[in-house]
Structures are given as structure tokens and as C-alpha cells.
Amino acid sequence: MTLSTVSGLDAAAVRAHPLCGPAEFMPARYRGPHRLGHLGWLDFTSRLERGEETSLVCSATAANERVLDVGGGTGELTRAVAVQLGHCTTVEPHSERVAALNEYAEAGGTGTIEILPGRAESLPFTDGTFDAVIATWILPYVDDLERAVREMARVCDPRHPAAKIVLIGGAPDNELVSILNQACVPLAGEPHDHQGHLLAVAAGILAGEGFGDFTLYRTEASLRFPEPDPEARVHAAAETLVNFWFEGHPAGAELRRAVKPVIRRHFERRPHAIGDQGTVLVARPRKR
Ligand SMILES: C[S@@+](CC[C@H](N)C(=O)[O-])C[C@H]1O[C@@H](n2cnc3c(N)ncnc32)[C@H](O)[C@@H]1O
């Protein structure tokens, strides 16, 4: 596995790092949450190949004992951690995703999963309950970014030798985000999405909470579109992308129409995949 890794960063270096870029479009504040519907998310995950993301989360938590997965979704990474360590806890606000997680837990898969309905902004645990917290692809969906990140630090015990907080967000060249930013975000009247900004803000908050030693990695997830017919493929990708962030949006038909030419151009270069490239931020307690 080859990964570009850069370690020993402080929060200012994270903010300035190209993996949190592009620096010239860094917004001044949180743009507010995307709404993630359930059918759109299921379609998205059915096409998602996570690449090295799962093994990276597993190797990051291999020396941990009590891991919390914040916003576990349908639980692909929660399960991977539970299989590795025998147990993983997740907090997830969306009732249909909680039900999917419960089904898996009740089916008796390897490793136990504790599932709690709840939100990152108010985690139902006492201080230092866990020694690792993971929050993958959730920062763009929380209502209050600062509270959510502070809560992750609060429930993570900095005295554990392997204490860490692992966040994943979009890399600056994330193809999915770039297509949506180009074709749909302005049409929906929303501010530009900048995922590096979320990681940079999170790093500043975590540093203030004592988790100020950062490592950055890059990952290469992608959505796969195997449809042989080119127009059927463009249609499928337009559905997947629009339903991911704009499921049930009143301008849905217009958004689909607007995104198709951008997807068509993208498929000329990369015919069967749209990249969901990620930046992974691992925050450890800074040694004094
Ligand atoms: C893009 S999904 C990622 C799911 C999972 N972490 C993964 O990597 O597969 C984002 C998840 O964050 C959850 N979410 C939304 N708002 C949240 C909040 N305030 N606190 C915790 N999770 C939240 C959503 O319900 C959804 O399951």
C-alpha cells in the first residue's frame, strides 16, 4: 500500500498543507450541513470502493481498546474495527441507518457493536470513555462543527498510549465534490463545499483540546459505474451524485440536467469511476 504521509504537523501546518487545500478558496466559516438522505446514501455505498481507507482506519486503531465511530452510517468501518478489536461503539442520528446497524449486530457478525442513536454535538458518554475516536466523512453533515469536534476530544482519553482521533474528509482533488461544486451547488443556491476547511478547523479545535500532534494521509476511494452503455452510465452517475447531497430537492430535475454534461466530460477521461479521494487527519496528544 502506498500512501503519502506527512507527520509531526501542528494545526497551522495542517491548515497550510496542500492536502487541506486549495488554500485560495478556503472559506471564512462553516458552510452549514449537507443533508444526507437514506436511499441516496444506500445507492452511494453500493457503488463505493473504499480502497485503502478501511485498512488505514484498522491500522490506525490496531493498538486501541475502546473505539468510538461517530456517525457510523451503515457501519462498514464500524464493522471493520469490531472485527479487528472484538468491539466497537457507534453513535448515529439517522434512524434507518441505526436500524441497519442493529440488524448487523443482531445477526451475530464477528465482533460486537454497540449502537447508540445520537449526535456528535452531544455524545452520550462521560469524559475519556474511549481511547480512539473515528469520524469518517461526517464533518460536512454536522450542525455545529465546533461542538462536534470538542465532543470527540472530550470522550477520548489522552492518557492512553495509543490515544487518537481519526477524521476523514475530501481531498482537494476529490472528483465527486468538484463535479457537485461545479454543476449543482450554485444551482441549489448553496455555498461552495470545501472539505479541507473542515479538517483545518477541526485541527485548530483539537489542538486547543490537547490533541495537537497531526499526521495527514491521502486515500483513493471511488464510485464505480460499470454500465456498458455510455448514456446509461451518465444517467446512473447523475442519479447517484444528485441523490447523495440533494435527495428530494425541489430542483432535482434541473440539478440532474446540469450535472450530466460535467459527468460526460469526466467519463471521457475516466470512463467507469468518479474519485472520492480523501484526506485522513490523525490527531494525537501533543507531548509536552
Ligand atoms: C457520509 S456518511 C458517512 C458514514 C460513515 N462514517 C462512513 O464513512 O461510511 C455521514 C454520516 O454522518 C451522520 N451524521 C449526520 N449528522 C450527524 C451528527 N450531527 N452527528 C453524528 N453523525 C451525523 C449521517 O447520518 C451519516 O450516517
mmCIF file of C-alpha atoms and ligand atoms in Angstrom:
data_model
loop_
_atom_site.group_PDB
_atom_site.id
_atom_site.type_symbol
_atom_site.label_atom_id
_atom_site.label_comp_id
_atom_site.label_asym_id
_atom_site.label_seq_id
_atom_site.Cartn_x
_atom_site.Cartn_y
_atom_site.Cartn_z
ATOM 1 C CA MET A 1 0.000 0.000 0.000
ATOM 2 C CA THR A 2 1.498 3.381 -0.962
ATOM 3 C CA LEU A 3 0.221 6.391 0.863
ATOM 4 C CA SER A 4 1.594 9.873 1.004
ATOM 5 C CA THR A 5 2.076 10.530 4.693
ATOM 6 C CA VAL A 6 3.219 13.609 6.500
ATOM 7 C CA SER A 7 3.545 13.587 10.282
ATOM 8 C CA GLY A 8 4.587 15.824 13.185
ATOM 9 C CA LEU A 9 2.412 18.735 11.987
ATOM 10 C CA ASP A 10 0.875 21.394 14.222
ATOM 11 C CA ALA A 11 -2.552 22.911 13.485
ATOM 12 C CA ALA A 12 -1.111 25.835 11.480
ATOM 13 C CA ALA A 13 0.825 23.397 9.279
ATOM 14 C CA VAL A 14 -2.339 21.324 8.736
ATOM 15 C CA ARG A 15 -4.216 24.444 7.608
ATOM 16 C CA ALA A 16 -1.431 25.367 5.175
ATOM 17 C CA HIS A 17 -0.937 21.815 3.864
ATOM 18 C CA PRO A 18 -1.974 21.104 0.231
ATOM 19 C CA LEU A 19 -3.982 18.061 1.429
ATOM 20 C CA CYS A 20 -6.330 20.583 3.122
ATOM 21 C CA GLY A 21 -6.382 22.916 0.115
ATOM 22 C CA PRO A 22 -6.989 24.576 -2.159
ATOM 23 C CA ALA A 23 -5.753 27.439 0.051
ATOM 24 C CA GLU A 24 -7.053 30.168 -2.274
ATOM 25 C CA PHE A 25 -10.681 29.016 -1.831
ATOM 26 C CA MET A 26 -10.517 28.456 1.956
ATOM 27 C CA PRO A 27 -13.836 29.890 3.232
ATOM 28 C CA ALA A 28 -14.083 32.070 6.333
ATOM 29 C CA ARG A 29 -16.645 29.892 8.104
ATOM 30 C CA TYR A 30 -18.533 26.580 8.120
ATOM 31 C CA ARG A 31 -20.976 26.484 5.198
ATOM 32 C CA GLY A 32 -23.558 24.503 7.201
ATOM 33 C CA PRO A 33 -24.560 20.884 6.836
ATOM 34 C CA HIS A 34 -25.391 18.862 3.747
ATOM 35 C CA ARG A 35 -28.481 16.721 4.251
ATOM 36 C CA LEU A 36 -27.828 13.064 3.549
ATOM 37 C CA GLY A 37 -30.953 11.102 2.611
ATOM 38 C CA HIS A 38 -31.164 7.345 3.131
ATOM 39 C CA LEU A 39 -31.830 5.949 -0.373
ATOM 40 C CA GLY A 40 -29.195 8.256 -1.825
ATOM 41 C CA TRP A 41 -26.705 7.010 0.758
ATOM 42 C CA LEU A 42 -27.523 3.334 0.060
ATOM 43 C CA ASP A 43 -27.043 3.862 -3.690
ATOM 44 C CA PHE A 44 -23.782 5.704 -2.971
ATOM 45 C CA THR A 45 -22.375 2.928 -0.738
ATOM 46 C CA SER A 46 -23.396 0.223 -3.243
ATOM 47 C CA ARG A 47 -21.053 1.889 -5.773
ATOM 48 C CA LEU A 48 -18.279 2.841 -3.342
ATOM 49 C CA GLU A 49 -14.885 1.151 -3.366
ATOM 50 C CA ARG A 50 -13.106 2.431 -0.299
ATOM 51 C CA GLY A 51 -9.631 1.460 -1.444
ATOM 52 C CA GLU A 52 -7.110 1.681 1.379
ATOM 53 C CA GLU A 53 -9.492 3.638 3.643
ATOM 54 C CA THR A 54 -10.614 0.575 5.623
ATOM 55 C CA SER A 55 -7.118 -0.816 6.148
ATOM 56 C CA LEU A 56 -5.892 2.636 7.119
ATOM 57 C CA VAL A 57 -8.598 3.022 9.791
ATOM 58 C CA CYS A 58 -7.832 -0.511 11.010
ATOM 59 C CA SER A 59 -4.082 0.058 11.216
ATOM 60 C CA ALA A 60 -4.642 3.422 12.947
ATOM 61 C CA THR A 61 -6.764 1.710 15.640
ATOM 62 C CA ALA A 62 -4.860 -1.594 15.915
ATOM 63 C CA ALA A 63 -3.322 -0.647 19.296
ATOM 64 C CA ASN A 64 -6.561 0.759 20.717
ATOM 65 C CA GLU A 65 -9.040 -0.929 23.027
ATOM 66 C CA ARG A 66 -12.168 1.245 23.170
ATOM 67 C CA VAL A 67 -13.065 2.808 19.829
ATOM 68 C CA LEU A 68 -15.972 5.141 19.103
ATOM 69 C CA ASP A 69 -17.128 5.597 15.485
ATOM 70 C CA VAL A 70 -19.047 8.894 15.334
ATOM 71 C CA GLY A 71 -21.711 8.911 12.589
ATOM 72 C CA GLY A 72 -21.162 5.249 11.679
ATOM 73 C CA GLY A 73 -23.673 5.368 8.797
ATOM 74 C CA THR A 74 -24.451 1.827 7.651
ATOM 75 C CA GLY A 75 -21.395 0.669 9.552
ATOM 76 C CA GLU A 76 -18.781 -0.556 7.048
ATOM 77 C CA LEU A 77 -15.919 0.912 9.097
ATOM 78 C CA THR A 78 -17.618 0.206 12.447
ATOM 79 C CA ARG A 79 -17.688 -3.477 11.469
ATOM 80 C CA ALA A 80 -14.079 -3.487 10.322
ATOM 81 C CA VAL A 81 -12.992 -2.112 13.714
ATOM 82 C CA ALA A 82 -15.280 -4.544 15.592
ATOM 83 C CA VAL A 83 -13.854 -7.486 13.656
ATOM 84 C CA GLN A 84 -10.317 -6.340 14.447
ATOM 85 C CA LEU A 85 -10.716 -5.444 18.144
ATOM 86 C CA GLY A 86 -13.764 -7.554 19.086
ATOM 87 C CA HIS A 87 -15.854 -4.452 19.833
ATOM 88 C CA CYS A 88 -16.744 -1.008 18.516
ATOM 89 C CA THR A 89 -19.261 1.619 19.654
ATOM 90 C CA THR A 90 -21.050 3.912 17.235
ATOM 91 C CA VAL A 91 -23.314 6.937 17.603
ATOM 92 C CA GLU A 92 -25.563 7.642 14.616
ATOM 93 C CA PRO A 93 -28.534 10.048 14.416
ATOM 94 C CA HIS A 94 -30.336 8.667 11.343
ATOM 95 C CA SER A 95 -32.959 6.099 12.407
ATOM 96 C CA GLU A 96 -32.830 3.976 9.213
ATOM 97 C CA ARG A 97 -29.057 3.710 9.470
ATOM 98 C CA VAL A 98 -29.354 2.823 13.171
ATOM 99 C CA ALA A 99 -31.801 0.049 12.141
ATOM 100 C CA ALA A 100 -29.329 -1.277 9.528
ATOM 101 C CA LEU A 101 -26.571 -1.308 12.157
ATOM 102 C CA ASN A 102 -28.834 -3.119 14.629
ATOM 103 C CA GLU A 103 -29.678 -5.769 12.020
ATOM 104 C CA TYR A 104 -26.000 -6.464 11.531
ATOM 105 C CA ALA A 105 -25.319 -6.554 15.280
ATOM 106 C CA GLU A 106 -28.238 -8.948 15.856
ATOM 107 C CA ALA A 107 -27.135 -11.223 13.004
ATOM 108 C CA GLY A 108 -24.138 -12.115 15.204
ATOM 109 C CA GLY A 109 -21.293 -10.969 12.940
ATOM 110 C CA THR A 110 -17.724 -11.181 14.197
ATOM 111 C CA GLY A 111 -17.156 -8.638 16.956
ATOM 112 C CA THR A 112 -19.841 -6.822 18.925
ATOM 113 C CA ILE A 113 -21.179 -3.403 18.010
ATOM 114 C CA GLU A 114 -22.817 -1.086 20.489
ATOM 115 C CA ILE A 115 -25.164 1.285 18.659
ATOM 116 C CA LEU A 116 -26.485 4.457 20.215
ATOM 117 C CA PRO A 117 -28.788 6.900 18.481
ATOM 118 C CA GLY A 118 -27.328 10.372 18.989
ATOM 119 C CA ARG A 119 -25.360 13.253 17.532
ATOM 120 C CA ALA A 120 -21.718 14.210 17.521
ATOM 121 C CA GLU A 121 -22.582 17.532 19.160
ATOM 122 C CA SER A 122 -23.718 15.795 22.354
ATOM 123 C CA LEU A 123 -22.041 12.409 22.765
ATOM 124 C CA PRO A 124 -23.733 10.276 25.428
ATOM 125 C CA PHE A 125 -20.523 9.295 27.273
ATOM 126 C CA THR A 126 -18.506 10.529 30.229
ATOM 127 C CA ASP A 127 -15.097 12.154 29.650
ATOM 128 C CA GLY A 128 -12.346 9.807 28.432
ATOM 129 C CA THR A 129 -14.629 6.792 27.831
ATOM 130 C CA PHE A 130 -12.679 5.819 24.666
ATOM 131 C CA ASP A 131 -9.044 5.743 23.644
ATOM 132 C CA ALA A 132 -9.742 6.318 19.946
ATOM 133 C CA VAL A 133 -12.494 8.230 18.150
ATOM 134 C CA ILE A 134 -13.032 7.899 14.420
ATOM 135 C CA ALA A 135 -15.300 10.199 12.412
ATOM 136 C CA THR A 136 -15.126 9.387 8.724
ATOM 137 C CA TRP A 137 -16.854 11.629 6.193
ATOM 138 C CA ILE A 138 -19.143 13.178 8.807
ATOM 139 C CA LEU A 139 -17.884 16.759 9.278
ATOM 140 C CA PRO A 140 -19.913 18.146 6.311
ATOM 141 C CA TYR A 141 -23.122 16.786 7.902
ATOM 142 C CA VAL A 142 -22.990 18.077 11.490
ATOM 143 C CA ASP A 143 -24.996 21.127 12.545
ATOM 144 C CA ASP A 144 -22.325 22.545 14.853
ATOM 145 C CA LEU A 145 -18.793 21.742 13.721
ATOM 146 C CA GLU A 146 -17.036 23.204 16.761
ATOM 147 C CA ARG A 147 -19.193 21.427 19.338
ATOM 148 C CA ALA A 148 -18.952 18.141 17.430
ATOM 149 C CA VAL A 149 -15.143 18.206 17.357
ATOM 150 C CA ARG A 150 -14.865 19.336 21.005
ATOM 151 C CA GLU A 151 -17.072 16.407 21.997
ATOM 152 C CA MET A 152 -14.801 13.951 20.148
ATOM 153 C CA ALA A 153 -11.831 15.272 22.169
ATOM 154 C CA ARG A 154 -13.781 15.170 25.433
ATOM 155 C CA VAL A 155 -14.647 11.469 25.172
ATOM 156 C CA CYS A 156 -11.103 10.439 24.123
ATOM 157 C CA ASP A 157 -8.712 9.663 26.996
ATOM 158 C CA PRO A 158 -5.413 11.440 26.187
ATOM 159 C CA ARG A 159 -3.517 9.354 28.775
ATOM 160 C CA HIS A 160 -3.867 6.145 26.765
ATOM 161 C CA PRO A 161 -0.569 5.451 24.952
ATOM 162 C CA ALA A 162 -2.411 4.991 21.620
ATOM 163 C CA ALA A 163 -4.933 7.839 22.116
ATOM 164 C CA LYS A 164 -6.025 9.368 18.832
ATOM 165 C CA ILE A 165 -8.821 10.978 16.854
ATOM 166 C CA VAL A 166 -9.109 9.975 13.193
ATOM 167 C CA LEU A 167 -11.033 12.196 10.770
ATOM 168 C CA ILE A 168 -11.564 11.658 7.042
ATOM 169 C CA GLY A 169 -12.769 14.307 4.603
ATOM 170 C CA GLY A 170 -12.466 15.046 0.908
ATOM 171 C CA ALA A 171 -9.033 15.688 -0.591
ATOM 172 C CA PRO A 172 -8.640 18.895 -2.641
ATOM 173 C CA ASP A 173 -8.800 16.961 -5.924
ATOM 174 C CA ASN A 174 -11.886 14.940 -4.875
ATOM 175 C CA GLU A 175 -13.686 14.376 -8.199
ATOM 176 C CA LEU A 176 -17.152 13.886 -6.699
ATOM 177 C CA VAL A 177 -17.015 17.138 -4.695
ATOM 178 C CA SER A 178 -15.585 19.016 -7.648
ATOM 179 C CA ILE A 179 -18.395 17.840 -10.003
ATOM 180 C CA LEU A 180 -21.078 18.725 -7.443
ATOM 181 C CA ASN A 181 -19.457 22.108 -6.721
ATOM 182 C CA GLN A 182 -19.289 22.890 -10.419
ATOM 183 C CA ALA A 183 -22.758 21.792 -11.526
ATOM 184 C CA CYS A 184 -25.144 21.552 -8.568
ATOM 185 C CA VAL A 185 -24.070 23.599 -5.546
ATOM 186 C CA PRO A 186 -24.549 27.035 -7.206
ATOM 187 C CA LEU A 187 -27.844 25.949 -8.806
ATOM 188 C CA ALA A 188 -29.134 24.822 -5.403
ATOM 189 C CA GLY A 189 -28.181 28.260 -4.027
ATOM 190 C CA GLU A 190 -25.669 26.779 -1.595
ATOM 191 C CA PRO A 191 -22.149 27.931 -0.667
ATOM 192 C CA HIS A 192 -19.160 26.185 -2.273
ATOM 193 C CA ASP A 193 -18.112 22.971 -0.473
ATOM 194 C CA HIS A 194 -14.503 22.993 0.817
ATOM 195 C CA GLN A 195 -13.707 19.847 2.795
ATOM 196 C CA GLY A 196 -10.110 20.808 3.618
ATOM 197 C CA HIS A 197 -11.508 23.785 5.515
ATOM 198 C CA LEU A 198 -13.419 21.402 7.800
ATOM 199 C CA LEU A 199 -10.272 19.415 8.578
ATOM 200 C CA ALA A 200 -8.263 22.614 9.156
ATOM 201 C CA VAL A 201 -10.916 23.969 11.552
ATOM 202 C CA ALA A 202 -11.091 20.590 13.311
ATOM 203 C CA ALA A 203 -7.286 20.581 13.710
ATOM 204 C CA GLY A 204 -7.396 24.028 15.371
ATOM 205 C CA ILE A 205 -10.081 22.862 17.815
ATOM 206 C CA LEU A 206 -8.354 19.557 18.565
ATOM 207 C CA ALA A 207 -5.040 21.322 19.223
ATOM 208 C CA GLY A 208 -6.822 23.548 21.758
ATOM 209 C CA GLU A 209 -8.145 20.404 23.445
ATOM 210 C CA GLY A 210 -4.663 18.822 23.738
ATOM 211 C CA PHE A 211 -4.689 16.701 20.538
ATOM 212 C CA GLY A 212 -2.175 18.856 18.672
ATOM 213 C CA ASP A 213 0.159 16.362 17.001
ATOM 214 C CA PHE A 214 -1.130 15.680 13.480
ATOM 215 C CA THR A 215 -0.458 13.235 10.668
ATOM 216 C CA LEU A 216 -2.057 13.541 7.234
ATOM 217 C CA TYR A 217 -2.608 10.755 4.712
ATOM 218 C CA ARG A 218 -4.254 10.606 1.327
ATOM 219 C CA THR A 219 -6.700 7.877 0.256
ATOM 220 C CA GLU A 220 -8.164 6.861 -3.109
ATOM 221 C CA ALA A 221 -11.782 5.763 -2.775
ATOM 222 C CA SER A 222 -14.016 5.867 -5.848
ATOM 223 C CA LEU A 223 -17.561 5.298 -7.031
ATOM 224 C CA ARG A 224 -17.790 2.626 -9.762
ATOM 225 C CA PHE A 225 -20.125 2.857 -12.748
ATOM 226 C CA PRO A 226 -19.814 -0.420 -14.685
ATOM 227 C CA GLU A 227 -22.805 0.263 -17.010
ATOM 228 C CA PRO A 228 -21.544 -0.570 -20.555
ATOM 229 C CA ASP A 229 -23.833 1.907 -22.362
ATOM 230 C CA PRO A 230 -22.276 5.408 -22.055
ATOM 231 C CA GLU A 231 -25.559 7.320 -21.732
ATOM 232 C CA ALA A 232 -26.988 4.820 -19.217
ATOM 233 C CA ARG A 233 -23.774 5.329 -17.232
ATOM 234 C CA VAL A 234 -24.067 9.131 -17.307
ATOM 235 C CA HIS A 235 -27.702 8.816 -16.210
ATOM 236 C CA ALA A 236 -26.787 6.465 -13.332
ATOM 237 C CA ALA A 237 -23.966 8.745 -12.160
ATOM 238 C CA ALA A 238 -26.220 11.825 -12.289
ATOM 239 C CA GLU A 239 -28.771 9.986 -10.113
ATOM 240 C CA THR A 240 -26.118 8.859 -7.624
ATOM 241 C CA LEU A 241 -24.448 12.254 -7.294
ATOM 242 C CA VAL A 242 -27.615 14.352 -7.097
ATOM 243 C CA ASN A 243 -29.291 11.950 -4.642
ATOM 244 C CA PHE A 244 -26.184 11.962 -2.462
ATOM 245 C CA TRP A 245 -26.449 15.623 -1.419
ATOM 246 C CA PHE A 246 -29.804 16.710 -2.901
ATOM 247 C CA GLU A 247 -32.216 13.785 -2.390
ATOM 248 C CA GLY A 248 -35.788 15.177 -2.580
ATOM 249 C CA HIS A 249 -34.542 18.676 -3.570
ATOM 250 C CA PRO A 250 -37.301 20.680 -5.338
ATOM 251 C CA ALA A 251 -34.887 21.494 -8.208
ATOM 252 C CA GLY A 252 -33.830 17.811 -8.535
ATOM 253 C CA ALA A 253 -34.651 17.527 -12.282
ATOM 254 C CA GLU A 254 -32.717 20.713 -13.045
ATOM 255 C CA LEU A 255 -29.748 19.524 -10.969
ATOM 256 C CA ARG A 256 -29.677 16.211 -12.901
ATOM 257 C CA ARG A 257 -29.794 18.062 -16.219
ATOM 258 C CA ALA A 258 -26.977 20.399 -15.165
ATOM 259 C CA VAL A 259 -24.663 17.659 -13.878
ATOM 260 C CA LYS A 260 -24.891 15.367 -16.941
ATOM 261 C CA PRO A 261 -22.574 17.349 -19.279
ATOM 262 C CA VAL A 262 -19.975 17.622 -16.496
ATOM 263 C CA ILE A 263 -20.158 13.851 -15.880
ATOM 264 C CA ARG A 264 -19.978 13.162 -19.641
ATOM 265 C CA ARG A 265 -16.734 15.168 -19.847
ATOM 266 C CA HIS A 266 -15.393 13.390 -16.753
ATOM 267 C CA PHE A 267 -16.116 9.924 -18.236
ATOM 268 C CA GLU A 268 -14.128 10.814 -21.386
ATOM 269 C CA ARG A 269 -11.086 10.872 -19.111
ATOM 270 C CA ARG A 270 -12.103 8.206 -16.558
ATOM 271 C CA PRO A 271 -14.899 6.129 -18.100
ATOM 272 C CA HIS A 272 -16.096 3.980 -15.197
ATOM 273 C CA ALA A 273 -15.199 5.775 -11.977
ATOM 274 C CA ILE A 274 -15.659 9.032 -10.110
ATOM 275 C CA GLY A 275 -12.984 9.510 -7.458
ATOM 276 C CA ASP A 276 -13.839 10.135 -3.817
ATOM 277 C CA GLN A 277 -10.253 10.951 -2.859
ATOM 278 C CA GLY A 278 -9.817 11.513 0.868
ATOM 279 C CA THR A 279 -7.586 13.310 3.325
ATOM 280 C CA VAL A 280 -7.145 11.469 6.628
ATOM 281 C CA LEU A 281 -6.205 13.525 9.678
ATOM 282 C CA VAL A 282 -4.898 11.624 12.707
ATOM 283 C CA ALA A 283 -4.654 13.765 15.854
ATOM 284 C CA ARG A 284 -2.619 12.558 18.847
ATOM 285 C CA PRO A 285 -1.976 14.267 22.189
ATOM 286 C CA ARG A 286 0.954 16.657 21.837
ATOM 287 C CA LYS A 287 3.764 15.649 24.189
ATOM 288 C CA ARG A 288 4.919 18.450 26.471
HETATM 289 C C1 LIG B 1 -21.359 10.299 4.563
HETATM 290 S S1 LIG B 1 -21.987 9.391 5.900
HETATM 291 C C2 LIG B 1 -20.541 8.573 6.495
HETATM 292 C C3 LIG B 1 -20.868 7.332 7.290
HETATM 293 C C4 LIG B 1 -19.664 6.547 7.796
HETATM 294 N N1 LIG B 1 -18.895 7.300 8.750
HETATM 295 C C5 LIG B 1 -18.811 6.068 6.644
HETATM 296 O O1 LIG B 1 -17.672 6.528 6.487
HETATM 297 O O2 LIG B 1 -19.299 5.206 5.913
HETATM 298 C C6 LIG B 1 -22.262 10.637 7.127
HETATM 299 C C7 LIG B 1 -22.949 10.114 8.374
HETATM 300 O O3 LIG B 1 -22.957 11.137 9.374
HETATM 301 C C8 LIG B 1 -24.196 11.052 10.035
HETATM 302 N N2 LIG B 1 -24.473 12.340 10.703
HETATM 303 C C9 LIG B 1 -25.152 13.411 10.233
HETATM 304 N N3 LIG B 1 -25.209 14.365 11.171
HETATM 305 C C10 LIG B 1 -24.557 13.897 12.260
HETATM 306 C C11 LIG B 1 -24.304 14.406 13.557
HETATM 307 N N4 LIG B 1 -24.701 15.623 13.921
HETATM 308 N N5 LIG B 1 -23.623 13.625 14.420
HETATM 309 C C12 LIG B 1 -23.185 12.393 14.060
HETATM 310 N N6 LIG B 1 -23.407 11.860 12.836
HETATM 311 C C13 LIG B 1 -24.078 12.595 11.949
HETATM 312 C C14 LIG B 1 -25.181 10.737 8.930
HETATM 313 O O4 LIG B 1 -26.425 10.233 9.422
HETATM 314 C C15 LIG B 1 -24.393 9.710 8.136
HETATM 315 O O5 LIG B 1 -24.622 8.408 8.572
#
